[in-house]
């Protein structure tokens, strides 16, 4: 079992896509083991994205991520990190494959609807950035045939 962090970014929250994005993760068999809404301030967005601090887009990205509330979730399952990245699609919605979240719901490389951890190391940092142990939950998925 692997854990990863996903964020429904301010653009997707504002367009009413939280449920749509969570549905896609759940339908891929991932378990939502933690969930909350947060409004990051600029400093918190900079801390969260610190690995990108030297990039030219850092200021714009962190301003955007602090521009409105986000929905943050921990997703658990086998190969959860790569599964989430596949469902999200490429960073730039224009280059993402049809049927991926970013292709369907993203509007630009910055406003790309969703974030997902890119490695076990970043997943560890990102999950613990938002959640304490007692805020994550283990339960069995009881999935009926036919997706009911
Ligand atoms: P995310 O998965 O949240 O990780 C870092 C984010 O930086 C990325 O999605 C994009 O939203 C943003 N990003 C990456 N590359 C660029 C770029 N060239 N210009 C603007 N934003 C970018």
CSV table of C-alpha atoms and ligand atoms in Angstrom, one decimal:
chain,number,residue,atom,x,y,z
A,1,UNK,CA,0.0,0.0,0.0
A,2,UNK,CA,1.2,3.5,-0.9
A,3,UNK,CA,-0.1,6.9,0.1
A,4,UNK,CA,-0.1,10.1,-1.8
A,5,UNK,CA,-1.4,13.7,-1.5
A,6,UNK,CA,-3.7,15.3,-4.0
A,7,UNK,CA,-4.9,18.9,-4.0
A,8,UNK,CA,-7.9,20.2,-5.9
A,9,UNK,CA,-6.5,23.6,-6.8
A,10,UNK,CA,-8.4,26.9,-6.5
A,11,UNK,CA,-9.4,27.0,-10.1
A,12,UNK,CA,-11.2,23.6,-9.9
A,13,UNK,CA,-12.7,24.4,-6.5
A,14,UNK,CA,-14.1,27.7,-7.9
A,15,UNK,CA,-15.6,25.8,-10.9
A,16,UNK,CA,-17.4,23.2,-8.7
A,17,UNK,CA,-15.2,20.3,-9.6
A,18,UNK,CA,-14.2,18.9,-6.2
A,19,UNK,CA,-16.7,16.1,-6.5
A,20,UNK,CA,-15.9,15.3,-10.1
A,21,UNK,CA,-12.2,15.0,-9.2
A,22,UNK,CA,-12.7,12.9,-6.1
A,23,UNK,CA,-15.1,10.6,-8.1
A,24,UNK,CA,-12.3,9.9,-10.6
A,25,UNK,CA,-9.9,9.0,-7.8
A,26,UNK,CA,-12.4,6.7,-6.1
A,27,UNK,CA,-13.4,5.0,-9.3
A,28,UNK,CA,-9.8,4.1,-9.9
A,29,UNK,CA,-10.0,2.1,-6.7
A,30,UNK,CA,-8.1,4.6,-4.5
A,31,UNK,CA,-9.2,5.0,-1.0
A,32,UNK,CA,-9.7,8.5,0.4
A,33,UNK,CA,-8.1,8.2,3.8
A,34,UNK,CA,-8.1,11.9,4.7
A,35,UNK,CA,-9.9,15.0,3.4
A,36,UNK,CA,-10.2,18.7,4.2
A,37,UNK,CA,-10.5,22.2,2.8
A,38,UNK,CA,-7.8,24.7,3.5
A,39,UNK,CA,-7.1,28.3,2.5
A,40,UNK,CA,-3.3,28.6,2.2
A,41,UNK,CA,-1.6,31.9,2.8
A,42,UNK,CA,1.3,32.9,0.5
A,43,UNK,CA,4.0,31.8,3.0
A,44,UNK,CA,2.3,28.4,3.4
A,45,UNK,CA,2.1,27.9,-0.4
A,46,UNK,CA,5.8,28.8,-0.6
A,47,UNK,CA,6.6,26.2,2.1
A,48,UNK,CA,4.5,23.5,0.4
A,49,UNK,CA,6.1,24.1,-3.0
A,50,UNK,CA,9.6,24.8,-1.6
A,51,UNK,CA,11.2,22.4,-4.1
A,52,UNK,CA,10.3,24.8,-6.9
A,53,UNK,CA,11.6,27.9,-5.2
A,54,UNK,CA,14.2,28.6,-7.8
A,55,UNK,CA,11.8,28.2,-10.8
A,56,UNK,CA,10.7,31.3,-12.7
A,57,UNK,CA,7.0,30.4,-12.1
A,58,UNK,CA,7.4,30.1,-8.2
A,59,UNK,CA,5.9,33.5,-7.3
A,60,UNK,CA,3.0,33.2,-9.7
A,61,UNK,CA,2.3,29.5,-8.7
A,62,UNK,CA,2.3,30.3,-4.9
A,63,UNK,CA,0.2,33.4,-5.4
A,64,UNK,CA,-2.4,31.3,-7.3
A,65,UNK,CA,-2.4,28.5,-4.7
A,66,UNK,CA,-3.1,31.2,-2.1
A,67,UNK,CA,-5.9,32.8,-4.1
A,68,UNK,CA,-8.7,30.6,-2.8
A,69,UNK,CA,-9.6,27.5,-0.9
A,70,UNK,CA,-8.3,24.1,-1.9
A,71,UNK,CA,-9.5,20.6,-1.2
A,72,UNK,CA,-6.7,18.4,0.1
A,73,UNK,CA,-6.9,14.6,0.2
A,74,UNK,CA,-4.7,11.6,1.1
A,75,UNK,CA,-5.2,8.7,-1.4
A,76,UNK,CA,-4.2,5.2,-0.6
A,77,UNK,CA,-3.8,2.1,-2.7
A,78,UNK,CA,-1.3,0.0,-4.6
A,79,UNK,CA,1.0,2.2,-6.6
A,80,UNK,CA,-1.1,5.2,-5.5
A,81,UNK,CA,1.5,7.8,-6.5
A,82,UNK,CA,1.8,6.7,-10.1
A,83,UNK,CA,-1.9,5.9,-10.4
A,84,UNK,CA,-2.8,9.4,-9.3
A,85,UNK,CA,-0.3,10.9,-11.8
A,86,UNK,CA,-1.8,8.8,-14.6
A,87,UNK,CA,-5.3,10.0,-13.8
A,88,UNK,CA,-4.2,13.6,-13.5
A,89,UNK,CA,-2.3,13.6,-16.8
A,90,UNK,CA,0.7,15.8,-17.9
A,91,UNK,CA,1.3,19.0,-16.0
A,92,UNK,CA,0.3,21.1,-19.0
A,93,UNK,CA,-3.4,20.5,-19.8
A,94,UNK,CA,-2.7,21.1,-23.5
A,95,UNK,CA,-0.3,18.2,-23.5
A,96,UNK,CA,-2.3,15.9,-21.2
A,97,UNK,CA,-4.0,12.8,-22.7
A,98,UNK,CA,-7.8,12.9,-23.4
A,99,UNK,CA,-9.8,11.6,-20.4
A,100,UNK,CA,-7.3,12.9,-17.8
A,101,UNK,CA,-8.3,15.4,-15.2
A,102,UNK,CA,-5.9,18.1,-16.4
A,103,UNK,CA,-7.0,17.7,-20.0
A,104,UNK,CA,-10.7,17.8,-19.1
A,105,UNK,CA,-10.6,20.4,-16.3
A,106,UNK,CA,-7.4,22.4,-16.4
A,107,UNK,CA,-7.1,25.7,-18.2
A,108,UNK,CA,-3.3,26.4,-18.2
A,109,UNK,CA,0.0,24.9,-17.0
A,110,UNK,CA,-0.5,26.8,-13.7
A,111,UNK,CA,-4.3,26.5,-13.4
A,112,UNK,CA,-4.1,22.8,-14.0
A,113,UNK,CA,-6.9,21.8,-11.6
A,114,UNK,CA,-5.0,19.3,-9.5
A,115,UNK,CA,-1.7,18.5,-7.8
A,116,UNK,CA,-0.4,15.0,-6.9
A,117,UNK,CA,2.8,14.0,-5.1
A,118,UNK,CA,5.6,13.0,-7.6
A,119,UNK,CA,7.6,10.6,-5.4
A,120,UNK,CA,7.5,8.6,-2.1
A,121,UNK,CA,9.7,11.3,-0.6
A,122,UNK,CA,7.5,14.2,-1.6
A,123,UNK,CA,4.4,12.2,-0.6
A,124,UNK,CA,5.8,11.8,2.9
A,125,UNK,CA,6.5,15.5,3.2
A,126,UNK,CA,3.2,16.6,1.6
A,127,UNK,CA,0.9,14.3,3.6
A,128,UNK,CA,2.5,15.3,6.9
A,129,UNK,CA,2.3,19.0,5.8
A,130,UNK,CA,-1.5,18.9,5.9
A,131,UNK,CA,-2.5,15.9,8.2
A,132,UNK,CA,-1.7,14.5,11.6
A,133,UNK,CA,-1.9,10.7,12.0
A,134,UNK,CA,-5.3,10.9,13.8
A,135,UNK,CA,-6.8,12.7,10.7
A,136,UNK,CA,-6.2,9.7,8.4
A,137,UNK,CA,-8.5,6.7,8.4
A,138,UNK,CA,-8.1,3.0,7.4
A,139,UNK,CA,-11.2,1.2,6.1
A,140,UNK,CA,-11.9,-1.5,3.6
A,141,UNK,CA,-13.4,-0.6,0.3
A,142,UNK,CA,-16.4,-2.8,-0.3
A,143,UNK,CA,-16.9,-2.5,-4.0
A,144,UNK,CA,-19.9,-4.0,-5.7
A,145,UNK,CA,-19.7,-5.2,-9.3
A,146,UNK,CA,-20.9,-2.7,-11.8
A,147,UNK,CA,-19.5,0.2,-9.8
A,148,UNK,CA,-22.6,0.6,-7.7
B,1,LIG,P1,1.9,20.8,-9.6
B,1,LIG,O1,1.7,19.3,-9.9
B,1,LIG,O2,1.1,21.4,-8.6
B,1,LIG,O3,3.4,21.0,-9.3
B,1,LIG,C1,4.1,22.3,-9.5
B,1,LIG,C2,3.2,23.2,-10.3
B,1,LIG,O4,3.9,24.3,-10.9
B,1,LIG,C3,2.6,22.5,-11.4
B,1,LIG,O5,1.6,21.6,-11.0
B,1,LIG,C4,2.1,23.6,-12.3
B,1,LIG,O6,0.9,24.1,-11.8
B,1,LIG,C5,3.2,24.6,-12.0
B,1,LIG,N1,4.1,24.7,-13.1
B,1,LIG,C6,4.9,23.8,-13.6
B,1,LIG,N2,5.6,24.2,-14.7
B,1,LIG,C7,5.2,25.5,-14.9
B,1,LIG,C8,5.5,26.5,-15.9
B,1,LIG,N3,6.4,26.2,-16.8
B,1,LIG,N4,4.8,27.6,-15.8
B,1,LIG,C9,3.9,27.8,-14.8
B,1,LIG,N5,3.6,27.0,-13.9
B,1,LIG,C10,4.2,25.8,-13.9
